[in-house]
mmCIF file of C-alpha atoms in Angstrom:
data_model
loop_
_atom_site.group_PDB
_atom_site.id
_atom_site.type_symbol
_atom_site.label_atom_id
_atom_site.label_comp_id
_atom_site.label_asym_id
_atom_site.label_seq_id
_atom_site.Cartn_x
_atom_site.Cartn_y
_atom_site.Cartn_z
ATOM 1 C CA UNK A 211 0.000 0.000 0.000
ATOM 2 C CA UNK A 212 1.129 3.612 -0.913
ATOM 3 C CA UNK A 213 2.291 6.441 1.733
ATOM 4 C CA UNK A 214 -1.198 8.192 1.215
ATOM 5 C CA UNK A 215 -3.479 5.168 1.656
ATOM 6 C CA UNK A 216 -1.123 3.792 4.728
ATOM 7 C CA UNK A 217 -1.462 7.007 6.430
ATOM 8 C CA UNK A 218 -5.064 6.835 6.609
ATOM 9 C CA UNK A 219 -5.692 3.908 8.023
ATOM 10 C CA UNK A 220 -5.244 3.029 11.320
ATOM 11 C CA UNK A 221 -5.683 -0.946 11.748
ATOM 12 C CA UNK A 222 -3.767 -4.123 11.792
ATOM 13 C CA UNK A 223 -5.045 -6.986 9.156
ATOM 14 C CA UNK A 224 -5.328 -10.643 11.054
ATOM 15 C CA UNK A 225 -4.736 -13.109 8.537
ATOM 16 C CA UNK A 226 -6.948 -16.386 8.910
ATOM 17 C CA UNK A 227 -7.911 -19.074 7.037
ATOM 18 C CA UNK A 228 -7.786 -19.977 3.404
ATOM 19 C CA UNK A 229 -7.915 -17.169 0.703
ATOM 20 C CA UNK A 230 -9.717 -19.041 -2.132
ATOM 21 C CA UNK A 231 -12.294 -17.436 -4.032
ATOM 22 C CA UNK A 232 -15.488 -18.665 -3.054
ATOM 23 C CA UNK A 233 -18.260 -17.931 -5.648
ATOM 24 C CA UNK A 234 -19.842 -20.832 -5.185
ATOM 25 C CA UNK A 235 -20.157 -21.098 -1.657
ATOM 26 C CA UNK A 236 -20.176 -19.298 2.064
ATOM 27 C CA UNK A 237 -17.146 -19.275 3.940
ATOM 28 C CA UNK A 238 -15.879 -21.847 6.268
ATOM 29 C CA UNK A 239 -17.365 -20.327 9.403
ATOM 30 C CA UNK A 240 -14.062 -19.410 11.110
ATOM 31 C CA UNK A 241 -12.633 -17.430 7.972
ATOM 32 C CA UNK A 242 -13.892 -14.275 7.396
ATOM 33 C CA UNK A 243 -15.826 -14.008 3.986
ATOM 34 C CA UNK A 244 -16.236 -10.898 2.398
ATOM 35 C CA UNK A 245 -18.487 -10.039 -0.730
ATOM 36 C CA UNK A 246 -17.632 -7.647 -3.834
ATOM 37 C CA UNK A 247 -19.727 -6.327 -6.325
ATOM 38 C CA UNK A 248 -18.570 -4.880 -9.216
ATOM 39 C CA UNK A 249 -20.153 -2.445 -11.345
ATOM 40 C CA UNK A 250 -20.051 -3.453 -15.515
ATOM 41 C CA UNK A 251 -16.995 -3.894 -17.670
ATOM 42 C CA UNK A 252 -18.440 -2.036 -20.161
ATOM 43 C CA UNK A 253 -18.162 1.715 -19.396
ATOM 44 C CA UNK A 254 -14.293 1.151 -18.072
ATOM 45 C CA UNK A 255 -12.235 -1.462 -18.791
ATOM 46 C CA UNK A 256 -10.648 -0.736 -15.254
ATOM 47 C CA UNK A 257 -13.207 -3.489 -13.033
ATOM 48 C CA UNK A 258 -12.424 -6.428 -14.351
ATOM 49 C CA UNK A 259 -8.659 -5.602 -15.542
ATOM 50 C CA UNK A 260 -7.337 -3.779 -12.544
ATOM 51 C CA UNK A 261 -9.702 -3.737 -9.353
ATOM 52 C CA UNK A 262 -11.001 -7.664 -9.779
ATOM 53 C CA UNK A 263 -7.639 -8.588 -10.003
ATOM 54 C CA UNK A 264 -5.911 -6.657 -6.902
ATOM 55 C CA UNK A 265 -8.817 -6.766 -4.948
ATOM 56 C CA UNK A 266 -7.914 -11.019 -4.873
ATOM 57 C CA UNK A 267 -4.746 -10.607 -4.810
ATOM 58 C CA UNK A 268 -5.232 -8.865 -1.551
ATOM 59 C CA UNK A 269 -8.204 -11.168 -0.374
ATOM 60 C CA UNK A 270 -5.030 -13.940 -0.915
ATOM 61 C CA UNK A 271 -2.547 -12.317 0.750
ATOM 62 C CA UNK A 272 -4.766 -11.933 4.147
ATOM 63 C CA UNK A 273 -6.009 -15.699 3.791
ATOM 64 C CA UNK A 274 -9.940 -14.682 3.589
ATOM 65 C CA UNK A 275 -12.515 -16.330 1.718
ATOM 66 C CA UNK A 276 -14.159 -14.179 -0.505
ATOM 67 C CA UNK A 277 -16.410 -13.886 -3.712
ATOM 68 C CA UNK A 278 -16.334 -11.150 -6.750
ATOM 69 C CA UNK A 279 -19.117 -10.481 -8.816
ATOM 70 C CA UNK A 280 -20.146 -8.178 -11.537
ATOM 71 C CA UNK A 281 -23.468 -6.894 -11.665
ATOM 72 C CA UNK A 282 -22.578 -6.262 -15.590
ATOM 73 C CA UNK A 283 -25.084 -2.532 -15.347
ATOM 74 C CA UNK A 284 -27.826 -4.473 -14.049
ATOM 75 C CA UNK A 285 -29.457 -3.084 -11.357
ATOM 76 C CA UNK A 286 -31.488 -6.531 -10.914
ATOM 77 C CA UNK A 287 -28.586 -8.367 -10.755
ATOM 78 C CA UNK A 288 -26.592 -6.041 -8.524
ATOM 79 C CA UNK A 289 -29.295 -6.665 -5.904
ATOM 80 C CA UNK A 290 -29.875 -10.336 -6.730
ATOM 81 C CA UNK A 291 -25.688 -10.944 -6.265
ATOM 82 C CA UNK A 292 -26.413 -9.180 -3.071
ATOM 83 C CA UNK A 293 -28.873 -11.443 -1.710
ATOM 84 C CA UNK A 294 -27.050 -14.386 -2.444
ATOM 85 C CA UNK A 295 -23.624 -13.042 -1.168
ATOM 86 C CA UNK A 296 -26.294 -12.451 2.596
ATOM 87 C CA UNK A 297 -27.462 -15.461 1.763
ATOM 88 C CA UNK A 298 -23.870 -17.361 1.513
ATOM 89 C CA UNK A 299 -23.224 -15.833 4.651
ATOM 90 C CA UNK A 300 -20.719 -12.980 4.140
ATOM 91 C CA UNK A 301 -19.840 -10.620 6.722
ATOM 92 C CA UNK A 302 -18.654 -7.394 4.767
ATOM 93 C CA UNK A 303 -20.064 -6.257 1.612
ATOM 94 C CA UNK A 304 -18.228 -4.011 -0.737
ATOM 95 C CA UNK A 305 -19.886 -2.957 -3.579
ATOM 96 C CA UNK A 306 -19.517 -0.016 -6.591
ATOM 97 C CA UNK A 307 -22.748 0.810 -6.728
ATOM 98 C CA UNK A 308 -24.983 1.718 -9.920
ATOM 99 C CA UNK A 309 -27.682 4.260 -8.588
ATOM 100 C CA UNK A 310 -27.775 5.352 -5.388
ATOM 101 C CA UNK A 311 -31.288 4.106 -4.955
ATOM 102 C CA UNK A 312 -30.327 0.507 -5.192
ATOM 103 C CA UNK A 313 -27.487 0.331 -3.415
ATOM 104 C CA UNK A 314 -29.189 2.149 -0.184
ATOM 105 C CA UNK A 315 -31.163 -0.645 -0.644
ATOM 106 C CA UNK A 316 -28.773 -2.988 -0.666
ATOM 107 C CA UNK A 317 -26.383 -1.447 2.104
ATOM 108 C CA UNK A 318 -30.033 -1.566 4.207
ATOM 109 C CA UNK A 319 -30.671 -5.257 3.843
ATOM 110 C CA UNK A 320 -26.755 -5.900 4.455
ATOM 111 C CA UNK A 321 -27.070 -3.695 8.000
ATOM 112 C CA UNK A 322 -30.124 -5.716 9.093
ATOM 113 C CA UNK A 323 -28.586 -9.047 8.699
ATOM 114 C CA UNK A 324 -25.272 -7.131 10.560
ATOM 115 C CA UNK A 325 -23.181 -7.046 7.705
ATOM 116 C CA UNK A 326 -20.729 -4.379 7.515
ATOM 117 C CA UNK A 327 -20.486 -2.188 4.498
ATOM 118 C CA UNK A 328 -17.985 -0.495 2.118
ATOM 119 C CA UNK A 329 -18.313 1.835 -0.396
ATOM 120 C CA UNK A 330 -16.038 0.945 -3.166
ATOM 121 C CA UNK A 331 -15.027 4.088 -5.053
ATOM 122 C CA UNK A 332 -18.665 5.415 -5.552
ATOM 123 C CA UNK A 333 -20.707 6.700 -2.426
ATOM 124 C CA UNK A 334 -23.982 5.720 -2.044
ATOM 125 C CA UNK A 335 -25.718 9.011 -1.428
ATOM 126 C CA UNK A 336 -28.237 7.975 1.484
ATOM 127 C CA UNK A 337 -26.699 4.305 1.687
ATOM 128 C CA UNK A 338 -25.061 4.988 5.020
ATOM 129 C CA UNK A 339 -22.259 2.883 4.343
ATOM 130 C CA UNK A 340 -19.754 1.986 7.472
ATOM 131 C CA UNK A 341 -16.891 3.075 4.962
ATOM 132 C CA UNK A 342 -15.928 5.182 1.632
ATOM 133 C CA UNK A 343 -12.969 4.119 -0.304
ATOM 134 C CA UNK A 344 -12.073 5.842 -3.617
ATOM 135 C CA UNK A 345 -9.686 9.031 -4.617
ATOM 136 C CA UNK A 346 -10.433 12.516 -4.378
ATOM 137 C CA UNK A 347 -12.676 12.845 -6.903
ATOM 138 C CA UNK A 348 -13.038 16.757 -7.198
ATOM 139 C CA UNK A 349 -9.697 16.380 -7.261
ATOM 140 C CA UNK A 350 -9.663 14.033 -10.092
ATOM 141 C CA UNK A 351 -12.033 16.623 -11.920
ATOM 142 C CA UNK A 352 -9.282 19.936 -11.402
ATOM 143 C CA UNK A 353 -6.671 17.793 -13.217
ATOM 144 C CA UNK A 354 -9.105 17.422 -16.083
ATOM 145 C CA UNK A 355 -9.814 21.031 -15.990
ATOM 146 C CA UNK A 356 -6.199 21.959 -15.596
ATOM 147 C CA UNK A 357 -5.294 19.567 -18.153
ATOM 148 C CA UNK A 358 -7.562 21.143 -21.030
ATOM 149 C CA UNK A 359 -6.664 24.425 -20.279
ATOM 150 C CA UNK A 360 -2.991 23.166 -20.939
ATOM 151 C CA UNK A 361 -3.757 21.695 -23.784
ATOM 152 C CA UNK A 362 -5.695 24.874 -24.775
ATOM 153 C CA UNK A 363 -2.773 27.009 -24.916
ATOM 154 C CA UNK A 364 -2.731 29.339 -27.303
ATOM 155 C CA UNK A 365 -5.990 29.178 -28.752
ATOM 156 C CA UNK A 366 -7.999 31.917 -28.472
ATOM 157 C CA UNK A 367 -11.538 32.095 -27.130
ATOM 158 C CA UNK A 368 -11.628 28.162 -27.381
ATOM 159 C CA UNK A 369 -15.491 26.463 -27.569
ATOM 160 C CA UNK A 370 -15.786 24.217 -24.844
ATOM 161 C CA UNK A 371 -18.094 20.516 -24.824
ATOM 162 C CA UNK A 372 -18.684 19.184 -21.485
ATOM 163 C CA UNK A 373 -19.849 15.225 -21.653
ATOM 164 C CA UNK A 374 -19.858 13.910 -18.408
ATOM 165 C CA UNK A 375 -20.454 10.982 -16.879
ATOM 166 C CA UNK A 376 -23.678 9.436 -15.035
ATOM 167 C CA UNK A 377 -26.179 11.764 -13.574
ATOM 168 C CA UNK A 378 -26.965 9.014 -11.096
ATOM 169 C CA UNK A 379 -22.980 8.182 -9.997
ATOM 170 C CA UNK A 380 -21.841 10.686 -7.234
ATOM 171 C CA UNK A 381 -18.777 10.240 -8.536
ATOM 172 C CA UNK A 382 -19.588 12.074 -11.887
ATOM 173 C CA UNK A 383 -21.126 14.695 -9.967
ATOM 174 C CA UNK A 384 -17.967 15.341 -7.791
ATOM 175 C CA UNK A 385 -15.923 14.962 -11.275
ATOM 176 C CA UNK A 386 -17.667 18.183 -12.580
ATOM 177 C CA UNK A 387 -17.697 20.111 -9.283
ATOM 178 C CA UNK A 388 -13.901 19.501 -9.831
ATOM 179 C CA UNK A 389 -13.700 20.600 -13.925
ATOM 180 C CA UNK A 390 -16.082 23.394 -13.690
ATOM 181 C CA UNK A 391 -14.248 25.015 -10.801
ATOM 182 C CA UNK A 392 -11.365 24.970 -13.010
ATOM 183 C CA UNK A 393 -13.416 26.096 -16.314
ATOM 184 C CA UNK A 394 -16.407 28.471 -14.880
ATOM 185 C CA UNK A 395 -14.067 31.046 -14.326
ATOM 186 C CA UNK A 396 -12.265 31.169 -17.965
ATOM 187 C CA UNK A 397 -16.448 31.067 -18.924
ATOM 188 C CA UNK A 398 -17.408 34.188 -16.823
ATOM 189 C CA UNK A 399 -14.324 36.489 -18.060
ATOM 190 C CA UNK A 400 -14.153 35.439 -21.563
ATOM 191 C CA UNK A 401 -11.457 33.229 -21.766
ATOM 192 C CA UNK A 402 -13.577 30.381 -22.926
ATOM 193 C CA UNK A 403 -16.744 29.953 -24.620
ATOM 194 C CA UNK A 404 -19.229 27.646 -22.749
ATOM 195 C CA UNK A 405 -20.504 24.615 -25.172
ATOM 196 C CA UNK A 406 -22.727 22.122 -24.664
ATOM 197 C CA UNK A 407 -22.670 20.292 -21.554
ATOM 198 C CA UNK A 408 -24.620 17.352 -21.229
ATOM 199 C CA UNK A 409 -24.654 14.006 -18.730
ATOM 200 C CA UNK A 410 -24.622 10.524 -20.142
ATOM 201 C CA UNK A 411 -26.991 8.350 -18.830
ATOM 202 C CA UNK A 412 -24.561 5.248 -17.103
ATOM 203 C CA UNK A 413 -21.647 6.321 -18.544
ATOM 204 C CA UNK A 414 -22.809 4.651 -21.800
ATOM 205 C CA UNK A 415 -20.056 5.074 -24.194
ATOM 206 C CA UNK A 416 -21.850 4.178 -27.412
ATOM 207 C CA UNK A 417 -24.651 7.282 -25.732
ATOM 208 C CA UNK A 418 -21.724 9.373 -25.393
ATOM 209 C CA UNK A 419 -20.850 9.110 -29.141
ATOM 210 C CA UNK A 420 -24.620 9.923 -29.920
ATOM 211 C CA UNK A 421 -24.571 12.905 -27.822
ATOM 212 C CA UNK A 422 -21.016 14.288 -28.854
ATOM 213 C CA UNK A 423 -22.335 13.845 -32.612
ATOM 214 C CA UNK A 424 -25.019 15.892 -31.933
ATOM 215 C CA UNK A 425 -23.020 18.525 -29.629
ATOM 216 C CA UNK A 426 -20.540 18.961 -33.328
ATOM 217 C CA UNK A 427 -23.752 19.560 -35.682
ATOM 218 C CA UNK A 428 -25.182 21.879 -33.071
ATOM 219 C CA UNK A 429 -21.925 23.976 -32.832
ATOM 220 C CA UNK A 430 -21.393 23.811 -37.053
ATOM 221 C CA UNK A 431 -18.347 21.485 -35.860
ATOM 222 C CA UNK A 432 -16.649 24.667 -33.734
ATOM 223 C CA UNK A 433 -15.935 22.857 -30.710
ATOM 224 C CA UNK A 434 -12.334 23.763 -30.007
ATOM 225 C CA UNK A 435 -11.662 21.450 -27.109
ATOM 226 C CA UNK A 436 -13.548 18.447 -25.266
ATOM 227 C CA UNK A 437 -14.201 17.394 -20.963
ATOM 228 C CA UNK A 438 -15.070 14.103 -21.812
ATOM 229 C CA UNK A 439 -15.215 12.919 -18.006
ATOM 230 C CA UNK A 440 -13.395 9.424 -18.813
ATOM 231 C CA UNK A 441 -11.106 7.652 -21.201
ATOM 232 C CA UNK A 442 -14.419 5.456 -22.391
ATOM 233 C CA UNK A 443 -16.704 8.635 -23.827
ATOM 234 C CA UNK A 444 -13.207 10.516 -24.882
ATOM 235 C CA UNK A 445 -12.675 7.351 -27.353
ATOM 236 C CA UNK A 446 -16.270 7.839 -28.339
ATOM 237 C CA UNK A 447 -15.689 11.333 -28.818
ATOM 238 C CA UNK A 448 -12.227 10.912 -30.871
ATOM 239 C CA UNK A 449 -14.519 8.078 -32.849
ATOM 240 C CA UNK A 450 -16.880 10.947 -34.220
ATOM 241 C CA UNK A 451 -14.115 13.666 -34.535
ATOM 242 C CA UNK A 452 -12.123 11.348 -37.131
ATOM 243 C CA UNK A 453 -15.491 10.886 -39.110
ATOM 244 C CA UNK A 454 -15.249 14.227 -38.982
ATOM 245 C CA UNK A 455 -11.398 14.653 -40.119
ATOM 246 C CA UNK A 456 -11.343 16.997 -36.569
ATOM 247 C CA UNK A 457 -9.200 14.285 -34.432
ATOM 248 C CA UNK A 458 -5.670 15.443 -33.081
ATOM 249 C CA UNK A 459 -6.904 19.190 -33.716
ATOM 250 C CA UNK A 460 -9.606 19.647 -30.999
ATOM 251 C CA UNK A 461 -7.962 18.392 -27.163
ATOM 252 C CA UNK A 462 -9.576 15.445 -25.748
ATOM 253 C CA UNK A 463 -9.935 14.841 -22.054
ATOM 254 C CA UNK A 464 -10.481 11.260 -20.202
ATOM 255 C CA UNK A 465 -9.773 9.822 -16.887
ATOM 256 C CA UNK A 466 -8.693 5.880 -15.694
ATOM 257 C CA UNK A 467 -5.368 5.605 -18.128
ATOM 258 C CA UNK A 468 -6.810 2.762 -19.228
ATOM 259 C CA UNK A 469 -4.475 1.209 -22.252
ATOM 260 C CA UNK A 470 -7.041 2.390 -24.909
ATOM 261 C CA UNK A 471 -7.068 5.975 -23.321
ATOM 262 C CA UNK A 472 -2.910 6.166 -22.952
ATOM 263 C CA UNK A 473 -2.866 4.560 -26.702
ATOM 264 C CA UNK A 474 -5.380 8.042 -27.894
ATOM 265 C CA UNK A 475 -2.729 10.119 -26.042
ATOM 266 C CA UNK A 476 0.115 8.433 -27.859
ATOM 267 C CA UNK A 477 -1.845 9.176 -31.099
ATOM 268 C CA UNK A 478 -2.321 13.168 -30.342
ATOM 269 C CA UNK A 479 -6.179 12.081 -30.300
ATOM 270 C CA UNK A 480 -6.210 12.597 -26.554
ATOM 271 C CA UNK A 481 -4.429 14.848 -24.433
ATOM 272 C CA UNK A 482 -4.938 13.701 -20.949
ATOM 273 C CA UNK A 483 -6.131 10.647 -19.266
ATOM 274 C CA UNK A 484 -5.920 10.686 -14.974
ATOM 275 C CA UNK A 485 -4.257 7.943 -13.392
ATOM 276 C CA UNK A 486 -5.952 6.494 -10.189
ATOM 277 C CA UNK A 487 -3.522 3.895 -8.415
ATOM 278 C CA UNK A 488 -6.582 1.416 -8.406
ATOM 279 C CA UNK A 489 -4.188 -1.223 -6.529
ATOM 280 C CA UNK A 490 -3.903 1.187 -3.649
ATOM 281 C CA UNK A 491 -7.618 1.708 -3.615
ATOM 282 C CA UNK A 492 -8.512 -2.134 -3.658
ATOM 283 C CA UNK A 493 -5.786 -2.959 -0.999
ATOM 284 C CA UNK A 494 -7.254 0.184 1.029
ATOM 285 C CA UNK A 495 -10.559 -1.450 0.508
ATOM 286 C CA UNK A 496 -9.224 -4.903 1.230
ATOM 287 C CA UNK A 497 -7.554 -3.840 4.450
ATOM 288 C CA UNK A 498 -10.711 -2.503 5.563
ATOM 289 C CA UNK A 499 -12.372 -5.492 5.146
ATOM 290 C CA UNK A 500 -10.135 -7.691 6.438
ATOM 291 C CA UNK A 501 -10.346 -5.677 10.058
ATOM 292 C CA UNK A 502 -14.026 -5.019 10.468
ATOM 293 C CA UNK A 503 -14.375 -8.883 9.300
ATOM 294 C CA UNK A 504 -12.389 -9.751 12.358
ATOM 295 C CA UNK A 505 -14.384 -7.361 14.677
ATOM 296 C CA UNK A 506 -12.671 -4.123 14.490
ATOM 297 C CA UNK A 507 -13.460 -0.625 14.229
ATOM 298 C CA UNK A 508 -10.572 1.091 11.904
ATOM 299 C CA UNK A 509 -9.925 4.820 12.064
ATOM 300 C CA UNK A 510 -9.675 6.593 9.651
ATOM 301 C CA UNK A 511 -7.779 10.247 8.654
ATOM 302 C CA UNK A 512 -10.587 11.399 6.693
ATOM 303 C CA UNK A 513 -14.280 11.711 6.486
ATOM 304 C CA UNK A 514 -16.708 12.991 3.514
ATOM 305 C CA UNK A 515 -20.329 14.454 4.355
ATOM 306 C CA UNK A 516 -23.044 12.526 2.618
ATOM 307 C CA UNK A 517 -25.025 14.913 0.312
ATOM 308 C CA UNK A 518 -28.135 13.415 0.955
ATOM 309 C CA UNK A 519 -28.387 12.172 4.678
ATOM 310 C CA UNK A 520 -25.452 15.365 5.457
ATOM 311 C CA UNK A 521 -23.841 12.128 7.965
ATOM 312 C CA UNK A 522 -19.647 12.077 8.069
ATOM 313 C CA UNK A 523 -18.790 8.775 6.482
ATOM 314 C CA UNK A 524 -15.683 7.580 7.522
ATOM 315 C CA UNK A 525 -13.043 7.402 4.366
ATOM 316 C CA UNK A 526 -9.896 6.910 2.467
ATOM 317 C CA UNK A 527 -9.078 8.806 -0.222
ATOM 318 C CA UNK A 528 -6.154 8.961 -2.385
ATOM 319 C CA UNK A 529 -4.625 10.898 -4.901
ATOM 320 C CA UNK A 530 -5.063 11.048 -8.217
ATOM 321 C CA UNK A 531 -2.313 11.698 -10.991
ATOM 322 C CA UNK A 532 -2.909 13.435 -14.742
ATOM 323 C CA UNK A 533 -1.181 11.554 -17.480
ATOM 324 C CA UNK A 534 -0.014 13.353 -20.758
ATOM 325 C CA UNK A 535 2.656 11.348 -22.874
ATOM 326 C CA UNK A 536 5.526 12.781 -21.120
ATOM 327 C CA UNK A 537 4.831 10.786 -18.224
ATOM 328 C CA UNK A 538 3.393 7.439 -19.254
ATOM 329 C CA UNK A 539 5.935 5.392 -18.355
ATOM 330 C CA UNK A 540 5.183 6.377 -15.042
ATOM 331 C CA UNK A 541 1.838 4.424 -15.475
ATOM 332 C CA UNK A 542 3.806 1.203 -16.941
ATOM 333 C CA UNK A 543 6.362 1.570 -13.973
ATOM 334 C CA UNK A 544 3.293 1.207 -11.387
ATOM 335 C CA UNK A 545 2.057 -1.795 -12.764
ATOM 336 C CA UNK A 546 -1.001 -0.276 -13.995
ATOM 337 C CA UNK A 547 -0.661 -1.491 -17.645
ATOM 338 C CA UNK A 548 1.254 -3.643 -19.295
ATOM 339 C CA UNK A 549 4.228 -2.487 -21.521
ATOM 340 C CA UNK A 550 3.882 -4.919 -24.676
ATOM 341 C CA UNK A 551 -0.006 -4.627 -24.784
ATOM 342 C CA UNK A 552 0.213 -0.633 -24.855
ATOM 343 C CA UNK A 553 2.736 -0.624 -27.337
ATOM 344 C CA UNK A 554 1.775 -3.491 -29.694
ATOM 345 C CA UNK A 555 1.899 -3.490 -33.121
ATOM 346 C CA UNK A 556 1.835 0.470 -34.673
ATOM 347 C CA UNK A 557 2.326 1.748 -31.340
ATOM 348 C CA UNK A 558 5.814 0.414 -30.881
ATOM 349 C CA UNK A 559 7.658 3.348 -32.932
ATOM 350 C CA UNK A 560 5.100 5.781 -30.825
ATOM 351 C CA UNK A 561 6.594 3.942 -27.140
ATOM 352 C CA UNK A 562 10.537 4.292 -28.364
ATOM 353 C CA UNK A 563 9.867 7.878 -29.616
ATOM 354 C CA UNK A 564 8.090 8.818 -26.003
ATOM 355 C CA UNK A 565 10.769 6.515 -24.126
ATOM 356 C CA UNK A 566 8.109 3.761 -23.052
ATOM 357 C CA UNK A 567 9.566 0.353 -22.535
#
């Protein structure tokens, strides 16, 4: 675990028992169990590449039982691999939720049967969750901001589309409280021009596309620069500015440095991607687990304030990173992605020219 993440939390992890993966069945009765739910793989390809993955790793290396699911964007299922994770006999629940109405719901049913609760990266506004684990996501939204302005430079008056993510994720939310504090300024004196801004409705890529294709006709294809909230809709965006013959001339944001997202950058389509240290957030998570599965209360250095209930929720959050293609390698160097899949093929000469190896 990083500095950051080690510094705020204060617990020691008991490891017990066997660490298999347990999908099929509860745990063993001694060894703690705990339950994950993942969100989709289809608006990031970050769940099932990067936080499945360390999240077991993590779940192995303290000896737990413990079972990963992905509700794959359905609500119904989300709430159905809930029930069966109760059911199975878990005794922490992590979950990314999908709407905050469903996973108060679920976070309710877990708290009557006395299971503790973590929110994993999204909170659950009104879910009263025993924990929040994620990054600082205004934080992650400033370095988008920051990051377009950058790549801005020099252009004067630029036309500005804001596509951000869902209207039903806090996280989005806290994205573009992040971007706009950056960007509502350069609006009000002039510096930019305010485009359209518009949310997309579970961070639907293929949506995204629609909308951005739309946003370009509207405009008489002026848009002079693009917060596209994550690497997902910025590839949808790039898609319709190459129909378009506008890609590499109108700045692309994204967020999660996923390999697609660092490969746009590498191509000039993109100009930014943030980097989120998602193993330090799943062994944060993990950690967490691991302690109040063994009956402990961990303290924590930080707290957020529920928008909806206005309760402190106990929390870990880390820091984000933004990513141009000076420092890439920095990405490859963590782990995050792997060397020969980013630079495969016709991105090999791109790698040696930007030193990535």
């Amino acid at each position: 675990m990083g500095t950051a993440a080690a510094a705020a939390l204060a617990l020691t992890l008991t490891a017990c028992g066997g660490g298999d993966d347990d999908a099929d069945g509860g745990g063993d009765g001694d060894t703690p169990f705990i339950g994950v739910i993942l969100p989709d793989s289809a608006s990031s390809d970050r769940w099932e590449t990067a936080d499945r993955k360390y999240l077991e790793a993590a779940f192995e290396a303290a000896g737990v039982d413990y079972d990963i699911q992905n509700a794959q964007g359905s609500r119904e299922d989300f709430q159905t691999i809930a029930d069966q994770m109760l059911t199975k006999g878990v005794n922490v629940l992590v979950t990314v939720n999908l709407d905050s109405g469903t996973g108060a719901t679920v976070i309710e049913k877990a708290r009557s049967q006395g299971v503790a609760t973590i929110d994993y990266d999204r909170l659950t506004e009104g879910g009263g969750a025993d924990y929040y684990v994620s990054f600082d996501n205004e934080q992650v939204g400033v370095l988008q901001g920051q990051g377009l302005v950058d790549c801005l430079e020099g252009v004067e008056n630029p036309l500005i589309a804001e596509l951000n993510g869902s209207p039903t994720d806090n996280n989005a939310t806290l994205f573009k409280n992040g971007y706009d504090s950056v960007l509502d300024p350069l609006y009000e004196d002039g510096t930019f021009t305010k485009g359209p801004d518009e949310w997309v409705p579970d961070w639907d890529n293929a949506q995204g596309g629609t909308l951005f294709e739309q946003m370009l006709t509207d405009t008489g294809t002026e848009i002079d620069g693009v917060l596209a909230a994550n690497d997902g809709l910025a590839h949808a965006v790039i898609t319709v500015l190459e129909r378009n013959s506008l890609n590499g001339t109108v700045p692309v944001t994204g967020q999660d440095a996923t390999v697609q997202g660092l490969q746009n950058i590498l191509l000039g389509d993109q100009c930014m991607t943030v980097y989120k240290a998602v193993e330090k957030e799943a062994n944060a998570a993990a950690e967490l687990a691991v302690a109040l599965a063994n009956g402990e209360k961990p303290e924590t250095d930080a707290s957020v304030v529920d928008p909806v209930s206005g309760d402190e929720v106990a929390s870990v959050l880390l820091d984000p990173v933004a990513v141009t293609a000076h420092n890439i390698q920095a990405v490859v160097d963590d782990g995050y992605v792997d060397a020969a899949e980013l630079c495969a093929d016709d991105f090999a000469a791109l790698c040696d020219e930007h030193g990535i190896g």
